[in-house]
Amino acid sequence: MNPEANLVQLSNCLPMWQADNADNFLIGWLHYRPADPWFVQVYVSGGVVTLDVPRDVLLKGLDELAACEDLKVQPSGEPMWTLFTLRWNPDEPLTFRVPTANLRSYLAETAKLVPYGGEETRIDWDSEITELFEEAQEGDIP
């Protein structure tokens, strides 16, 4: 596999304010790699959490409730904010407000790299299948 294929191609800072405590502010980062076109890595500073979030969940969450395993994204009711609810601890999910314009702009930039619906064309399926067979032969896959 091409080692450069795993490099982040697009990163952006995402300010995050805790929804019920505006004094609690964190910096989030969004990282996108065209080699893994379906996902955006969401990193919350301070080692709070790193998640691989489907890009379509982030896009859908701008306009309506969307969720994946560890993140729920939805409009806040105020056009300038989108809510991120981090669910890595089911007993204590944290909800943050993030600027909708920042998220929308970032997703538009990812679409310039890999248009929505074109993700599948970015995958080298022959290479992926070969890698799976090699891992299976080495015993890495049960």
JSON list of C-alpha atoms in Angstrom, two decimals:
[
{"chain": "A", "resi": 1, "resn": "MET", "atom": "CA", "xyz": [0.00, 0.00, 0.00]},
{"chain": "A", "resi": 2, "resn": "ASN", "atom": "CA", "xyz": [1.19, 3.52, -0.77]},
{"chain": "A", "resi": 3, "resn": "PRO", "atom": "CA", "xyz": [2.38, 5.03, 2.57]},
{"chain": "A", "resi": 4, "resn": "GLU", "atom": "CA", "xyz": [1.31, 8.49, 1.42]},
{"chain": "A", "resi": 5, "resn": "ALA", "atom": "CA", "xyz": [-2.27, 7.24, 1.04]},
{"chain": "A", "resi": 6, "resn": "ASN", "atom": "CA", "xyz": [-2.70, 7.38, 4.82]},
{"chain": "A", "resi": 7, "resn": "LEU", "atom": "CA", "xyz": [-1.61, 10.99, 5.15]},
{"chain": "A", "resi": 8, "resn": "VAL", "atom": "CA", "xyz": [-4.19, 13.50, 6.29]},
{"chain": "A", "resi": 9, "resn": "GLN", "atom": "CA", "xyz": [-5.08, 15.69, 3.36]},
{"chain": "A", "resi": 10, "resn": "LEU", "atom": "CA", "xyz": [-7.38, 18.17, 5.06]},
{"chain": "A", "resi": 11, "resn": "SER", "atom": "CA", "xyz": [-7.42, 19.30, 8.70]},
{"chain": "A", "resi": 12, "resn": "ASN", "atom": "CA", "xyz": [-9.37, 22.00, 10.43]},
{"chain": "A", "resi": 13, "resn": "CYS", "atom": "CA", "xyz": [-9.75, 23.34, 13.94]},
{"chain": "A", "resi": 14, "resn": "LEU", "atom": "CA", "xyz": [-13.22, 23.08, 15.45]},
{"chain": "A", "resi": 15, "resn": "PRO", "atom": "CA", "xyz": [-13.94, 25.16, 18.56]},
{"chain": "A", "resi": 16, "resn": "MET", "atom": "CA", "xyz": [-16.25, 23.35, 20.99]},
{"chain": "A", "resi": 17, "resn": "TRP", "atom": "CA", "xyz": [-18.19, 24.85, 23.89]},
{"chain": "A", "resi": 18, "resn": "GLN", "atom": "CA", "xyz": [-19.93, 22.58, 26.37]},
{"chain": "A", "resi": 19, "resn": "ALA", "atom": "CA", "xyz": [-23.66, 23.11, 25.81]},
{"chain": "A", "resi": 20, "resn": "ASP", "atom": "CA", "xyz": [-24.59, 23.48, 29.48]},
{"chain": "A", "resi": 21, "resn": "ASN", "atom": "CA", "xyz": [-21.40, 25.29, 30.55]},
{"chain": "A", "resi": 22, "resn": "ALA", "atom": "CA", "xyz": [-20.08, 27.87, 28.08]},
{"chain": "A", "resi": 23, "resn": "ASP", "atom": "CA", "xyz": [-16.97, 28.32, 30.26]},
{"chain": "A", "resi": 24, "resn": "ASN", "atom": "CA", "xyz": [-15.88, 24.78, 29.35]},
{"chain": "A", "resi": 25, "resn": "PHE", "atom": "CA", "xyz": [-14.16, 25.23, 26.00]},
{"chain": "A", "resi": 26, "resn": "LEU", "atom": "CA", "xyz": [-12.18, 22.63, 24.08]},
{"chain": "A", "resi": 27, "resn": "ILE", "atom": "CA", "xyz": [-10.47, 22.56, 20.73]},
{"chain": "A", "resi": 28, "resn": "GLY", "atom": "CA", "xyz": [-11.49, 19.84, 18.35]},
{"chain": "A", "resi": 29, "resn": "TRP", "atom": "CA", "xyz": [-9.77, 18.85, 15.15]},
{"chain": "A", "resi": 30, "resn": "LEU", "atom": "CA", "xyz": [-11.24, 17.38, 12.01]},
{"chain": "A", "resi": 31, "resn": "HIS", "atom": "CA", "xyz": [-8.94, 15.27, 9.83]},
{"chain": "A", "resi": 32, "resn": "TYR", "atom": "CA", "xyz": [-9.85, 13.87, 6.42]},
{"chain": "A", "resi": 33, "resn": "ARG", "atom": "CA", "xyz": [-7.90, 11.40, 4.28]},
{"chain": "A", "resi": 34, "resn": "PRO", "atom": "CA", "xyz": [-9.12, 10.74, 0.73]},
{"chain": "A", "resi": 35, "resn": "ALA", "atom": "CA", "xyz": [-7.61, 7.23, 1.10]},
{"chain": "A", "resi": 36, "resn": "ASP", "atom": "CA", "xyz": [-10.33, 6.56, 3.73]},
{"chain": "A", "resi": 37, "resn": "PRO", "atom": "CA", "xyz": [-13.02, 8.67, 2.06]},
{"chain": "A", "resi": 38, "resn": "TRP", "atom": "CA", "xyz": [-16.05, 7.68, 4.11]},
{"chain": "A", "resi": 39, "resn": "PHE", "atom": "CA", "xyz": [-14.71, 8.90, 7.46]},
{"chain": "A", "resi": 40, "resn": "VAL", "atom": "CA", "xyz": [-13.60, 12.09, 9.17]},
{"chain": "A", "resi": 41, "resn": "GLN", "atom": "CA", "xyz": [-11.49, 11.70, 12.27]},
{"chain": "A", "resi": 42, "resn": "VAL", "atom": "CA", "xyz": [-12.76, 13.90, 15.09]},
{"chain": "A", "resi": 43, "resn": "TYR", "atom": "CA", "xyz": [-10.12, 14.56, 17.74]},
{"chain": "A", "resi": 44, "resn": "VAL", "atom": "CA", "xyz": [-11.00, 16.45, 20.92]},
{"chain": "A", "resi": 45, "resn": "SER", "atom": "CA", "xyz": [-8.01, 18.09, 22.59]},
{"chain": "A", "resi": 46, "resn": "GLY", "atom": "CA", "xyz": [-6.71, 16.91, 25.90]},
{"chain": "A", "resi": 47, "resn": "GLY", "atom": "CA", "xyz": [-7.09, 13.29, 24.91]},
{"chain": "A", "resi": 48, "resn": "VAL", "atom": "CA", "xyz": [-10.82, 13.45, 25.58]},
{"chain": "A", "resi": 49, "resn": "VAL", "atom": "CA", "xyz": [-11.67, 11.34, 22.55]},
{"chain": "A", "resi": 50, "resn": "THR", "atom": "CA", "xyz": [-10.70, 10.43, 19.01]},
{"chain": "A", "resi": 51, "resn": "LEU", "atom": "CA", "xyz": [-13.47, 9.13, 16.78]},
{"chain": "A", "resi": 52, "resn": "ASP", "atom": "CA", "xyz": [-13.76, 8.01, 13.18]},
{"chain": "A", "resi": 53, "resn": "VAL", "atom": "CA", "xyz": [-17.09, 9.50, 12.14]},
{"chain": "A", "resi": 54, "resn": "PRO", "atom": "CA", "xyz": [-18.84, 8.76, 8.85]},
{"chain": "A", "resi": 55, "resn": "ARG", "atom": "CA", "xyz": [-18.69, 11.90, 6.75]},
{"chain": "A", "resi": 56, "resn": "ASP", "atom": "CA", "xyz": [-22.38, 11.54, 5.88]},
{"chain": "A", "resi": 57, "resn": "VAL", "atom": "CA", "xyz": [-23.29, 11.61, 9.60]},
{"chain": "A", "resi": 58, "resn": "LEU", "atom": "CA", "xyz": [-21.61, 15.00, 9.93]},
{"chain": "A", "resi": 59, "resn": "LEU", "atom": "CA", "xyz": [-23.32, 16.28, 6.79]},
{"chain": "A", "resi": 60, "resn": "LYS", "atom": "CA", "xyz": [-26.77, 15.00, 7.72]},
{"chain": "A", "resi": 61, "resn": "GLY", "atom": "CA", "xyz": [-26.36, 16.28, 11.29]},
{"chain": "A", "resi": 62, "resn": "LEU", "atom": "CA", "xyz": [-26.23, 19.86, 10.01]},
{"chain": "A", "resi": 63, "resn": "ASP", "atom": "CA", "xyz": [-29.94, 19.62, 9.16]},
{"chain": "A", "resi": 64, "resn": "GLU", "atom": "CA", "xyz": [-31.37, 16.79, 11.27]},
{"chain": "A", "resi": 65, "resn": "LEU", "atom": "CA", "xyz": [-30.44, 14.26, 13.91]},
{"chain": "A", "resi": 66, "resn": "ALA", "atom": "CA", "xyz": [-27.71, 11.87, 12.74]},
{"chain": "A", "resi": 67, "resn": "ALA", "atom": "CA", "xyz": [-25.67, 9.44, 14.78]},
{"chain": "A", "resi": 68, "resn": "CYS", "atom": "CA", "xyz": [-22.97, 6.82, 14.71]},
{"chain": "A", "resi": 69, "resn": "GLU", "atom": "CA", "xyz": [-21.66, 4.66, 17.53]},
{"chain": "A", "resi": 70, "resn": "ASP", "atom": "CA", "xyz": [-20.03, 7.37, 19.65]},
{"chain": "A", "resi": 71, "resn": "LEU", "atom": "CA", "xyz": [-21.34, 10.68, 18.28]},
{"chain": "A", "resi": 72, "resn": "LYS", "atom": "CA", "xyz": [-24.73, 12.23, 17.80]},
{"chain": "A", "resi": 73, "resn": "VAL", "atom": "CA", "xyz": [-24.88, 15.35, 15.58]},
{"chain": "A", "resi": 74, "resn": "GLN", "atom": "CA", "xyz": [-27.90, 17.61, 15.30]},
{"chain": "A", "resi": 75, "resn": "PRO", "atom": "CA", "xyz": [-28.98, 21.22, 14.80]},
{"chain": "A", "resi": 76, "resn": "SER", "atom": "CA", "xyz": [-29.19, 23.19, 18.02]},
{"chain": "A", "resi": 77, "resn": "GLY", "atom": "CA", "xyz": [-32.25, 25.22, 17.10]},
{"chain": "A", "resi": 78, "resn": "GLU", "atom": "CA", "xyz": [-29.98, 28.23, 16.58]},
{"chain": "A", "resi": 79, "resn": "PRO", "atom": "CA", "xyz": [-28.61, 28.48, 13.01]},
{"chain": "A", "resi": 80, "resn": "MET", "atom": "CA", "xyz": [-25.08, 29.28, 14.12]},
{"chain": "A", "resi": 81, "resn": "TRP", "atom": "CA", "xyz": [-24.67, 26.14, 16.27]},
{"chain": "A", "resi": 82, "resn": "THR", "atom": "CA", "xyz": [-24.62, 22.41, 15.70]},
{"chain": "A", "resi": 83, "resn": "LEU", "atom": "CA", "xyz": [-24.64, 20.04, 18.67]},
{"chain": "A", "resi": 84, "resn": "PHE", "atom": "CA", "xyz": [-22.12, 17.23, 19.08]},
{"chain": "A", "resi": 85, "resn": "THR", "atom": "CA", "xyz": [-23.01, 14.72, 21.78]},
{"chain": "A", "resi": 86, "resn": "LEU", "atom": "CA", "xyz": [-20.05, 12.50, 22.57]},
{"chain": "A", "resi": 87, "resn": "ARG", "atom": "CA", "xyz": [-21.24, 9.14, 23.90]},
{"chain": "A", "resi": 88, "resn": "TRP", "atom": "CA", "xyz": [-18.03, 7.33, 24.78]},
{"chain": "A", "resi": 89, "resn": "ASN", "atom": "CA", "xyz": [-19.37, 7.04, 28.32]},
{"chain": "A", "resi": 90, "resn": "PRO", "atom": "CA", "xyz": [-23.10, 6.18, 28.10]},
{"chain": "A", "resi": 91, "resn": "ASP", "atom": "CA", "xyz": [-23.66, 7.30, 31.70]},
{"chain": "A", "resi": 92, "resn": "GLU", "atom": "CA", "xyz": [-22.19, 10.74, 31.12]},
{"chain": "A", "resi": 93, "resn": "PRO", "atom": "CA", "xyz": [-22.54, 11.90, 27.50]},
{"chain": "A", "resi": 94, "resn": "LEU", "atom": "CA", "xyz": [-21.21, 15.39, 26.88]},
{"chain": "A", "resi": 95, "resn": "THR", "atom": "CA", "xyz": [-22.86, 17.81, 24.48]},
{"chain": "A", "resi": 96, "resn": "PHE", "atom": "CA", "xyz": [-20.87, 20.57, 22.81]},
{"chain": "A", "resi": 97, "resn": "ARG", "atom": "CA", "xyz": [-21.89, 23.44, 20.59]},
{"chain": "A", "resi": 98, "resn": "VAL", "atom": "CA", "xyz": [-19.76, 23.78, 17.46]},
{"chain": "A", "resi": 99, "resn": "PRO", "atom": "CA", "xyz": [-20.02, 26.55, 14.84]},
{"chain": "A", "resi": 100, "resn": "THR", "atom": "CA", "xyz": [-22.25, 25.31, 12.02]},
{"chain": "A", "resi": 101, "resn": "ALA", "atom": "CA", "xyz": [-20.46, 27.50, 9.46]},
{"chain": "A", "resi": 102, "resn": "ASN", "atom": "CA", "xyz": [-17.08, 25.92, 10.32]},
{"chain": "A", "resi": 103, "resn": "LEU", "atom": "CA", "xyz": [-18.44, 22.39, 9.99]},
{"chain": "A", "resi": 104, "resn": "ARG", "atom": "CA", "xyz": [-20.36, 23.14, 6.78]},
{"chain": "A", "resi": 105, "resn": "SER", "atom": "CA", "xyz": [-17.30, 24.80, 5.21]},
{"chain": "A", "resi": 106, "resn": "TYR", "atom": "CA", "xyz": [-15.02, 21.92, 6.18]},
{"chain": "A", "resi": 107, "resn": "LEU", "atom": "CA", "xyz": [-17.38, 19.34, 4.69]},
{"chain": "A", "resi": 108, "resn": "ALA", "atom": "CA", "xyz": [-17.56, 21.38, 1.47]},
{"chain": "A", "resi": 109, "resn": "GLU", "atom": "CA", "xyz": [-13.75, 21.21, 1.29]},
{"chain": "A", "resi": 110, "resn": "THR", "atom": "CA", "xyz": [-13.78, 17.43, 1.77]},
{"chain": "A", "resi": 111, "resn": "ALA", "atom": "CA", "xyz": [-16.28, 17.21, -1.10]},
{"chain": "A", "resi": 112, "resn": "LYS", "atom": "CA", "xyz": [-13.77, 19.00, -3.34]},
{"chain": "A", "resi": 113, "resn": "LEU", "atom": "CA", "xyz": [-11.25, 16.24, -2.57]},
{"chain": "A", "resi": 114, "resn": "VAL", "atom": "CA", "xyz": [-13.77, 13.38, -2.85]},
{"chain": "A", "resi": 115, "resn": "PRO", "atom": "CA", "xyz": [-17.29, 14.24, -4.04]},
{"chain": "A", "resi": 116, "resn": "TYR", "atom": "CA", "xyz": [-20.17, 12.73, -2.07]},
{"chain": "A", "resi": 117, "resn": "GLY", "atom": "CA", "xyz": [-21.11, 9.47, -3.74]},
{"chain": "A", "resi": 118, "resn": "GLY", "atom": "CA", "xyz": [-17.61, 9.10, -5.20]},
{"chain": "A", "resi": 119, "resn": "GLU", "atom": "CA", "xyz": [-15.97, 7.55, -2.13]},
{"chain": "A", "resi": 120, "resn": "GLU", "atom": "CA", "xyz": [-15.93, 4.07, -3.61]},
{"chain": "A", "resi": 121, "resn": "THR", "atom": "CA", "xyz": [-13.77, 5.21, -6.53]},
{"chain": "A", "resi": 122, "resn": "ARG", "atom": "CA", "xyz": [-10.98, 6.23, -4.11]},
{"chain": "A", "resi": 123, "resn": "ILE", "atom": "CA", "xyz": [-10.45, 2.72, -2.76]},
{"chain": "A", "resi": 124, "resn": "ASP", "atom": "CA", "xyz": [-7.88, 0.45, -4.38]},
{"chain": "A", "resi": 125, "resn": "TRP", "atom": "CA", "xyz": [-9.98, -2.70, -3.94]},
{"chain": "A", "resi": 126, "resn": "ASP", "atom": "CA", "xyz": [-7.31, -5.03, -5.36]},
{"chain": "A", "resi": 127, "resn": "SER", "atom": "CA", "xyz": [-4.82, -3.76, -2.81]},
{"chain": "A", "resi": 128, "resn": "GLU", "atom": "CA", "xyz": [-7.34, -3.99, 0.04]},
{"chain": "A", "resi": 129, "resn": "ILE", "atom": "CA", "xyz": [-8.27, -7.59, -0.82]},
{"chain": "A", "resi": 130, "resn": "THR", "atom": "CA", "xyz": [-4.61, -8.58, -1.16]},
{"chain": "A", "resi": 131, "resn": "GLU", "atom": "CA", "xyz": [-3.88, -7.04, 2.24]},
{"chain": "A", "resi": 132, "resn": "LEU", "atom": "CA", "xyz": [-6.78, -8.94, 3.83]},
{"chain": "A", "resi": 133, "resn": "PHE", "atom": "CA", "xyz": [-5.52, -12.25, 2.42]},
{"chain": "A", "resi": 134, "resn": "GLU", "atom": "CA", "xyz": [-2.00, -11.50, 3.65]},
{"chain": "A", "resi": 135, "resn": "GLU", "atom": "CA", "xyz": [-3.29, -10.71, 7.14]},
{"chain": "A", "resi": 136, "resn": "ALA", "atom": "CA", "xyz": [-5.36, -13.90, 7.16]},
{"chain": "A", "resi": 137, "resn": "GLN", "atom": "CA", "xyz": [-2.33, -15.96, 6.16]},
{"chain": "A", "resi": 138, "resn": "GLU", "atom": "CA", "xyz": [-0.28, -14.37, 8.94]},
{"chain": "A", "resi": 139, "resn": "GLY", "atom": "CA", "xyz": [-3.00, -15.24, 11.44]},
{"chain": "A", "resi": 140, "resn": "ASP", "atom": "CA", "xyz": [-4.00, -11.64, 12.15]},
{"chain": "A", "resi": 141, "resn": "ILE", "atom": "CA", "xyz": [-7.62, -12.34, 11.26]},
{"chain": "A", "resi": 142, "resn": "PRO", "atom": "CA", "xyz": [-9.46, -14.98, 13.31]}
]
